Structure formats: structure tokens, C-alpha cells
Amino acid sequence: MALAIFDLDHTLLSGDSDHAWGQFLVDRGLVDPEVHQRRNDHFYEQYKAGSLDIHEYLEFAMRPLTEYDADHMHAERDIFLNDRIEPLVSQKARNLIRHHEERGDTLLIITATNGFVTYPIAERLGIAHIIAPHPEVIDGRYTGKTVGIPSFQVGKVTRLKRWMEEHQHDMQGSYFYSDSHNDLPLLRLVDHPVAVDPDPTLQAEAEAAPL
């Protein structure tokens, strides 16, 4: 079985779940609308530019989870998934997932978006394996921190290698689908890198030389 690895945002989804969650919090009145939206947009532009401080961003993204009861935030997340995420899953993405399932490949999502948002998305897509920044929970409450190395840029490679050791897998015949130049370290590692609706930097890289 080969590994079929997928980025999530703008790859399996036709939008950005991380940014959408921030906008959802604003729309639901769960955060200060002016401050949160401004910072959410700011971090998103940094991500696209390749200059995002992932630790600073994750601290910002996780903070709202500390301000409400976990059950309340889980209920809000269900609304978010139904209203904001389901419309972002295209038939093309579902067909791609099905294609690799029929090949008998092992499907894995690797994303920089925190697991509070992405774990249930992977479940809805029918993908059992996901690597994402893992929210820390102590005594049933989110602490606002994540555990371990963030799966961002070269961190995706580090986390994948650890995952392969744990699951006794290798890279032979592997695929990786991504839209972002932030994923070039991993795209260069797999046997079959695939640029999906690539950003301008990744598009230029793919056209200049095979990944």
C-alpha cells in the first residue's frame, strides 16, 4: 500500500478551514469582532507569503477555546462543520479520495490547521489518519496550547517521519497533494508530488522544474 497524503485547505477543501473558523467565531460573536478579524486576516496573509510564525498563530487560534466550556465549543464546531465546511468539499475531492481508496492506498491528511478544527473534518471525509497541531486538554479544558512540533513547512516532514515509524510505513510510491509553497519540503520528498490549484509561488516552482 502506498501513502496518499493530502494537504487540507485549498486541496481537499475549496477554501481555508483555519481562516473560516476565525471568521465563524467573529460571526457568532464568540470573539471581539474587530480585533480577531484583523489578526485572523493578518495571519492568513502571512501564511500566503510564507512568513507565518506558526507558534504565534497557533497561540492566537487556540485562545478562544480557553474562554468557553468545551461542550459549548464542540456544539459551535458542529454548526461550523455543517454550515461552513460541508459546502467546501467538492465532488472532485471526494472522487480523488475514492480513487486512492480503491487502489488500496493508506490515506493521510497533513495540515497546519489545529486538530480541534481538522480532526472532525478528516472523519467526515472518511480519512482515518491525520497529522495536525494537537490541542492540549487538561482536566477536560483546553489550555490554549498545542502539543509537539507543529505540522507546518518542514515540520510536516518531521511529523510524517515520526508517523511512519509508528505505523511501520515508508515512502515507496507515495503521493502528496497540496496547493501551497509552504509544503515544498514534503512535495520534494514524495514519489508523486501533485500541485492542486497551486498558489503563484508553487505554480512557478512546478513550471520551472519537476517537483
PDB file of C-alpha atoms in Angstrom:
ATOM      1  CA  MET A   1       0.000   0.000   0.000  1.00  0.00           C
ATOM      2  CA  ALA A   2       1.293   3.442  -0.947  1.00  0.00           C
ATOM      3  CA  LEU A   3       0.787   6.560   1.112  1.00  0.00           C
ATOM      4  CA  ALA A   4      -1.663   9.066  -0.356  1.00  0.00           C
ATOM      5  CA  ILE A   5      -1.030  12.261   1.585  1.00  0.00           C
ATOM      6  CA  PHE A   6      -3.263  15.308   1.337  1.00  0.00           C
ATOM      7  CA  ASP A   7      -2.977  18.862   2.477  1.00  0.00           C
ATOM      8  CA  LEU A   8      -6.420  20.006   3.596  1.00  0.00           C
ATOM      9  CA  ASP A   9      -7.081  23.686   2.914  1.00  0.00           C
ATOM     10  CA  HIS A  10      -7.438  24.619  -0.762  1.00  0.00           C
ATOM     11  CA  THR A  11      -6.679  20.991  -1.617  1.00  0.00           C
ATOM     12  CA  LEU A  12      -9.378  18.656  -0.314  1.00  0.00           C
ATOM     13  CA  LEU A  13     -11.364  21.755   0.636  1.00  0.00           C
ATOM     14  CA  SER A  14     -12.066  24.576  -1.793  1.00  0.00           C
ATOM     15  CA  GLY A  15     -11.301  27.087   0.947  1.00  0.00           C
ATOM     16  CA  ASP A  16      -9.304  27.547   4.148  1.00  0.00           C
ATOM     17  CA  SER A  17     -10.807  25.894   7.226  1.00  0.00           C
ATOM     18  CA  ASP A  18      -8.477  27.760   9.580  1.00  0.00           C
ATOM     19  CA  HIS A  19      -9.419  31.215   8.299  1.00  0.00           C
ATOM     20  CA  ALA A  20     -13.065  30.156   8.014  1.00  0.00           C
ATOM     21  CA  TRP A  21     -13.115  29.107  11.678  1.00  0.00           C
ATOM     22  CA  GLY A  22     -11.781  32.501  12.688  1.00  0.00           C
ATOM     23  CA  GLN A  23     -14.464  34.203  10.614  1.00  0.00           C
ATOM     24  CA  PHE A  24     -17.095  31.908  12.134  1.00  0.00           C
ATOM     25  CA  LEU A  25     -16.035  32.941  15.645  1.00  0.00           C
ATOM     26  CA  VAL A  26     -16.440  36.573  14.622  1.00  0.00           C
ATOM     27  CA  ASP A  27     -19.838  35.970  13.020  1.00  0.00           C
ATOM     28  CA  ARG A  28     -21.105  34.084  16.075  1.00  0.00           C
ATOM     29  CA  GLY A  29     -19.978  36.817  18.468  1.00  0.00           C
ATOM     30  CA  LEU A  30     -17.593  34.483  20.293  1.00  0.00           C
ATOM     31  CA  VAL A  31     -14.617  36.843  19.983  1.00  0.00           C
ATOM     32  CA  ASP A  32     -14.019  40.576  19.745  1.00  0.00           C
ATOM     33  CA  PRO A  33     -15.009  41.067  16.105  1.00  0.00           C
ATOM     34  CA  GLU A  34     -12.702  43.911  15.158  1.00  0.00           C
ATOM     35  CA  VAL A  35      -9.563  42.636  16.858  1.00  0.00           C
ATOM     36  CA  HIS A  36      -9.998  38.985  15.939  1.00  0.00           C
ATOM     37  CA  GLN A  37     -10.878  39.571  12.309  1.00  0.00           C
ATOM     38  CA  ARG A  38      -7.964  41.929  11.827  1.00  0.00           C
ATOM     39  CA  ARG A  39      -5.489  39.461  13.315  1.00  0.00           C
ATOM     40  CA  ASN A  40      -7.071  36.497  11.540  1.00  0.00           C
ATOM     41  CA  ASP A  41      -6.708  38.244   8.175  1.00  0.00           C
ATOM     42  CA  HIS A  42      -3.181  39.345   9.059  1.00  0.00           C
ATOM     43  CA  PHE A  43      -2.024  35.812   9.850  1.00  0.00           C
ATOM     44  CA  TYR A  44      -3.677  34.489   6.683  1.00  0.00           C
ATOM     45  CA  GLU A  45      -1.713  36.955   4.561  1.00  0.00           C
ATOM     46  CA  GLN A  46       1.477  35.917   6.352  1.00  0.00           C
ATOM     47  CA  TYR A  47       0.703  32.282   5.598  1.00  0.00           C
ATOM     48  CA  LYS A  48       0.257  33.012   1.901  1.00  0.00           C
ATOM     49  CA  ALA A  49       3.523  34.968   1.887  1.00  0.00           C
ATOM     50  CA  GLY A  50       5.414  32.127   3.584  1.00  0.00           C
ATOM     51  CA  SER A  51       6.320  34.297   6.591  1.00  0.00           C
ATOM     52  CA  LEU A  52       3.903  32.926   9.198  1.00  0.00           C
ATOM     53  CA  ASP A  53       5.189  32.412  12.742  1.00  0.00           C
ATOM     54  CA  ILE A  54       3.290  29.185  13.336  1.00  0.00           C
ATOM     55  CA  HIS A  55       3.730  29.282  17.128  1.00  0.00           C
ATOM     56  CA  GLU A  56       2.351  32.811  17.361  1.00  0.00           C
ATOM     57  CA  TYR A  57      -0.525  31.893  15.092  1.00  0.00           C
ATOM     58  CA  LEU A  58      -1.465  28.735  16.988  1.00  0.00           C
ATOM     59  CA  GLU A  59      -1.483  30.678  20.258  1.00  0.00           C
ATOM     60  CA  PHE A  60      -3.924  33.131  18.671  1.00  0.00           C
ATOM     61  CA  ALA A  61      -6.071  30.403  17.095  1.00  0.00           C
ATOM     62  CA  MET A  62      -6.347  28.310  20.256  1.00  0.00           C
ATOM     63  CA  ARG A  63      -7.090  31.124  22.711  1.00  0.00           C
ATOM     64  CA  PRO A  64     -10.892  31.212  22.106  1.00  0.00           C
ATOM     65  CA  LEU A  65     -11.108  27.574  23.228  1.00  0.00           C
ATOM     66  CA  THR A  66      -9.983  28.616  26.697  1.00  0.00           C
ATOM     67  CA  GLU A  67     -12.755  31.191  27.097  1.00  0.00           C
ATOM     68  CA  TYR A  68     -15.758  28.864  26.910  1.00  0.00           C
ATOM     69  CA  ASP A  69     -16.820  25.491  28.210  1.00  0.00           C
ATOM     70  CA  ALA A  70     -15.550  22.682  25.978  1.00  0.00           C
ATOM     71  CA  ASP A  71     -19.073  21.313  25.378  1.00  0.00           C
ATOM     72  CA  HIS A  72     -20.189  24.732  24.154  1.00  0.00           C
ATOM     73  CA  MET A  73     -17.285  24.985  21.727  1.00  0.00           C
ATOM     74  CA  HIS A  74     -17.922  21.455  20.454  1.00  0.00           C
ATOM     75  CA  ALA A  75     -21.521  22.440  19.720  1.00  0.00           C
ATOM     76  CA  GLU A  76     -20.333  25.561  17.921  1.00  0.00           C
ATOM     77  CA  ARG A  77     -17.894  23.444  15.930  1.00  0.00           C
ATOM     78  CA  ASP A  78     -20.727  21.183  14.764  1.00  0.00           C
ATOM     79  CA  ILE A  79     -22.538  24.233  13.397  1.00  0.00           C
ATOM     80  CA  PHE A  80     -19.325  25.368  11.727  1.00  0.00           C
ATOM     81  CA  LEU A  81     -18.771  21.991  10.078  1.00  0.00           C
ATOM     82  CA  ASN A  82     -22.309  21.829   8.739  1.00  0.00           C
ATOM     83  CA  ASP A  83     -22.600  25.438   7.597  1.00  0.00           C
ATOM     84  CA  ARG A  84     -19.061  26.400   6.540  1.00  0.00           C
ATOM     85  CA  ILE A  85     -17.117  23.203   5.765  1.00  0.00           C
ATOM     86  CA  GLU A  86     -19.558  20.863   4.037  1.00  0.00           C
ATOM     87  CA  PRO A  87     -20.037  23.344   1.139  1.00  0.00           C
ATOM     88  CA  LEU A  88     -16.239  23.377   0.628  1.00  0.00           C
ATOM     89  CA  VAL A  89     -15.998  19.647  -0.120  1.00  0.00           C
ATOM     90  CA  SER A  90     -16.226  19.249  -3.888  1.00  0.00           C
ATOM     91  CA  GLN A  91     -17.192  16.125  -5.776  1.00  0.00           C
ATOM     92  CA  LYS A  92     -13.727  16.237  -7.346  1.00  0.00           C
ATOM     93  CA  ALA A  93     -12.159  15.899  -3.892  1.00  0.00           C
ATOM     94  CA  ARG A  94     -14.471  13.030  -2.984  1.00  0.00           C
ATOM     95  CA  ASN A  95     -13.583  11.294  -6.248  1.00  0.00           C
ATOM     96  CA  LEU A  96      -9.858  11.680  -5.537  1.00  0.00           C
ATOM     97  CA  ILE A  97     -10.274  10.152  -2.084  1.00  0.00           C
ATOM     98  CA  ARG A  98     -12.285   7.287  -3.574  1.00  0.00           C
ATOM     99  CA  HIS A  99      -9.633   6.712  -6.250  1.00  0.00           C
ATOM    100  CA  HIS A 100      -6.932   6.145  -3.639  1.00  0.00           C
ATOM    101  CA  GLU A 101      -9.234   4.031  -1.501  1.00  0.00           C
ATOM    102  CA  GLU A 102      -9.921   1.766  -4.473  1.00  0.00           C
ATOM    103  CA  ARG A 103      -6.165   1.447  -5.073  1.00  0.00           C
ATOM    104  CA  GLY A 104      -5.790   0.228  -1.513  1.00  0.00           C
ATOM    105  CA  ASP A 105      -3.593   3.180  -0.528  1.00  0.00           C
ATOM    106  CA  THR A 106      -3.234   4.468   3.017  1.00  0.00           C
ATOM    107  CA  LEU A 107      -4.854   7.900   3.201  1.00  0.00           C
ATOM    108  CA  LEU A 108      -3.349  10.591   5.425  1.00  0.00           C
ATOM    109  CA  ILE A 109      -4.072  14.295   5.881  1.00  0.00           C
ATOM    110  CA  ILE A 110      -1.214  16.552   6.993  1.00  0.00           C
ATOM    111  CA  THR A 111      -2.289  20.064   7.877  1.00  0.00           C
ATOM    112  CA  ALA A 112      -1.038  23.067   9.824  1.00  0.00           C
ATOM    113  CA  THR A 113      -4.599  23.813  10.956  1.00  0.00           C
ATOM    114  CA  ASN A 114      -5.191  22.791  14.556  1.00  0.00           C
ATOM    115  CA  GLY A 115      -6.786  19.472  15.328  1.00  0.00           C
ATOM    116  CA  PHE A 116      -9.820  20.972  17.079  1.00  0.00           C
ATOM    117  CA  VAL A 117     -10.944  22.135  13.652  1.00  0.00           C
ATOM    118  CA  THR A 118      -9.461  19.408  11.449  1.00  0.00           C
ATOM    119  CA  TYR A 119      -9.919  16.105  13.272  1.00  0.00           C
ATOM    120  CA  PRO A 120     -13.693  16.052  12.665  1.00  0.00           C
ATOM    121  CA  ILE A 121     -13.182  17.193   9.052  1.00  0.00           C
ATOM    122  CA  ALA A 122     -10.962  14.183   8.401  1.00  0.00           C
ATOM    123  CA  GLU A 123     -13.605  11.968   9.999  1.00  0.00           C
ATOM    124  CA  ARG A 124     -16.297  13.410   7.751  1.00  0.00           C
ATOM    125  CA  LEU A 125     -14.104  12.795   4.708  1.00  0.00           C
ATOM    126  CA  GLY A 126     -13.627   9.181   5.776  1.00  0.00           C
ATOM    127  CA  ILE A 127      -9.860   9.552   6.241  1.00  0.00           C
ATOM    128  CA  ALA A 128      -8.674   7.710   9.322  1.00  0.00           C
ATOM    129  CA  HIS A 129      -5.195   9.217   9.630  1.00  0.00           C
ATOM    130  CA  ILE A 130      -4.441  12.885  10.217  1.00  0.00           C
ATOM    131  CA  ILE A 131      -1.409  14.823  11.411  1.00  0.00           C
ATOM    132  CA  ALA A 132      -2.248  18.280  12.787  1.00  0.00           C
ATOM    133  CA  PRO A 133      -1.247  20.527  15.702  1.00  0.00           C
ATOM    134  CA  HIS A 134      -2.766  18.683  18.652  1.00  0.00           C
ATOM    135  CA  PRO A 135      -4.764  20.748  21.183  1.00  0.00           C
ATOM    136  CA  GLU A 136      -3.689  20.266  24.774  1.00  0.00           C
ATOM    137  CA  VAL A 137      -6.504  19.368  27.168  1.00  0.00           C
ATOM    138  CA  ILE A 138      -6.056  19.223  30.952  1.00  0.00           C
ATOM    139  CA  ASP A 139      -8.903  18.265  33.289  1.00  0.00           C
ATOM    140  CA  GLY A 140     -11.385  18.482  30.431  1.00  0.00           C
ATOM    141  CA  ARG A 141     -10.457  22.029  29.428  1.00  0.00           C
ATOM    142  CA  TYR A 142      -8.460  23.324  26.512  1.00  0.00           C
ATOM    143  CA  THR A 143      -5.303  25.060  27.713  1.00  0.00           C
ATOM    144  CA  GLY A 144      -4.775  27.145  24.581  1.00  0.00           C
ATOM    145  CA  LYS A 145      -1.565  25.274  23.789  1.00  0.00           C
ATOM    146  CA  THR A 146      -0.729  22.570  21.264  1.00  0.00           C
ATOM    147  CA  VAL A 147       1.417  19.508  21.858  1.00  0.00           C
ATOM    148  CA  GLY A 148       4.590  18.742  19.930  1.00  0.00           C
ATOM    149  CA  ILE A 149       6.061  20.080  16.698  1.00  0.00           C
ATOM    150  CA  PRO A 150       3.549  21.979  14.530  1.00  0.00           C
ATOM    151  CA  SER A 151       2.945  20.273  11.181  1.00  0.00           C
ATOM    152  CA  PHE A 152       3.929  23.307   9.124  1.00  0.00           C
ATOM    153  CA  GLN A 153       6.577  23.644   6.399  1.00  0.00           C
ATOM    154  CA  VAL A 154       9.498  21.352   7.328  1.00  0.00           C
ATOM    155  CA  GLY A 155       7.539  20.376  10.441  1.00  0.00           C
ATOM    156  CA  LYS A 156       5.273  18.346   8.180  1.00  0.00           C
ATOM    157  CA  VAL A 157       8.264  16.237   7.161  1.00  0.00           C
ATOM    158  CA  THR A 158       9.338  15.766  10.775  1.00  0.00           C
ATOM    159  CA  ARG A 159       5.867  14.746  11.889  1.00  0.00           C
ATOM    160  CA  LEU A 160       5.415  12.431   8.886  1.00  0.00           C
ATOM    161  CA  LYS A 161       8.666  10.582   9.552  1.00  0.00           C
ATOM    162  CA  ARG A 162       7.585  10.004  13.155  1.00  0.00           C
ATOM    163  CA  TRP A 163       4.159   8.832  11.982  1.00  0.00           C
ATOM    164  CA  MET A 164       5.731   6.381   9.522  1.00  0.00           C
ATOM    165  CA  GLU A 165       7.878   4.890  12.290  1.00  0.00           C
ATOM    166  CA  GLU A 166       4.819   4.428  14.481  1.00  0.00           C
ATOM    167  CA  HIS A 167       2.742   2.896  11.674  1.00  0.00           C
ATOM    168  CA  GLN A 168       5.551   0.895  10.017  1.00  0.00           C
ATOM    169  CA  HIS A 169       5.088   2.666   6.696  1.00  0.00           C
ATOM    170  CA  ASP A 170       7.504   4.002   4.083  1.00  0.00           C
ATOM    171  CA  MET A 171       7.501   6.485   1.204  1.00  0.00           C
ATOM    172  CA  GLN A 172       7.610   3.989  -1.652  1.00  0.00           C
ATOM    173  CA  GLY A 173       5.076   5.039  -4.294  1.00  0.00           C
ATOM    174  CA  SER A 174       3.879   7.929  -2.130  1.00  0.00           C
ATOM    175  CA  TYR A 175       1.684  10.824  -3.284  1.00  0.00           C
ATOM    176  CA  PHE A 176       1.274  14.275  -1.804  1.00  0.00           C
ATOM    177  CA  TYR A 177      -1.382  16.745  -2.959  1.00  0.00           C
ATOM    178  CA  SER A 178      -1.007  20.404  -1.981  1.00  0.00           C
ATOM    179  CA  ASP A 179      -1.755  23.932  -3.130  1.00  0.00           C
ATOM    180  CA  SER A 180       0.892  25.762  -1.102  1.00  0.00           C
ATOM    181  CA  HIS A 181       4.559  26.635  -1.471  1.00  0.00           C
ATOM    182  CA  ASN A 182       4.758  26.139   2.295  1.00  0.00           C
ATOM    183  CA  ASP A 183       4.580  22.416   1.513  1.00  0.00           C
ATOM    184  CA  LEU A 184       7.591  22.289  -0.816  1.00  0.00           C
ATOM    185  CA  PRO A 185       9.742  20.361   1.730  1.00  0.00           C
ATOM    186  CA  LEU A 186       7.251  17.494   1.683  1.00  0.00           C
ATOM    187  CA  LEU A 187       6.387  17.778  -2.011  1.00  0.00           C
ATOM    188  CA  ARG A 188      10.079  17.213  -2.777  1.00  0.00           C
ATOM    189  CA  LEU A 189      10.167  14.117  -0.595  1.00  0.00           C
ATOM    190  CA  VAL A 190       7.360  12.015  -2.112  1.00  0.00           C
ATOM    191  CA  ASP A 191       7.498   9.960  -5.306  1.00  0.00           C
ATOM    192  CA  HIS A 192       4.439  11.645  -6.815  1.00  0.00           C
ATOM    193  CA  PRO A 193       4.047  15.334  -5.871  1.00  0.00           C
ATOM    194  CA  VAL A 194       0.841  16.908  -7.178  1.00  0.00           C
ATOM    195  CA  ALA A 195       0.157  20.653  -7.206  1.00  0.00           C
ATOM    196  CA  VAL A 196      -3.576  21.249  -6.738  1.00  0.00           C
ATOM    197  CA  ASP A 197      -4.804  24.764  -7.626  1.00  0.00           C
ATOM    198  CA  PRO A 198      -1.313  25.968  -6.669  1.00  0.00           C
ATOM    199  CA  ASP A 199      -0.526  29.395  -5.292  1.00  0.00           C
ATOM    200  CA  PRO A 200       1.658  31.573  -7.567  1.00  0.00           C
ATOM    201  CA  THR A 201       4.926  30.551  -5.896  1.00  0.00           C
ATOM    202  CA  LEU A 202       4.191  26.837  -6.134  1.00  0.00           C
ATOM    203  CA  GLN A 203       2.924  27.261  -9.690  1.00  0.00           C
ATOM    204  CA  ALA A 204       6.203  28.914 -10.696  1.00  0.00           C
ATOM    205  CA  GLU A 205       8.220  26.214  -8.948  1.00  0.00           C
ATOM    206  CA  ALA A 206       6.284  23.433 -10.664  1.00  0.00           C
ATOM    207  CA  GLU A 207       6.689  25.060 -14.081  1.00  0.00           C
ATOM    208  CA  ALA A 208      10.397  25.777 -13.611  1.00  0.00           C
ATOM    209  CA  ALA A 209      11.326  22.196 -12.812  1.00  0.00           C
ATOM    210  CA  PRO A 210       9.581  18.979 -11.874  1.00  0.00           C
ATOM    211  CA  LEU A 211       8.975  18.774  -8.162  1.00  0.00           C
TER     212      LEU A 211
END
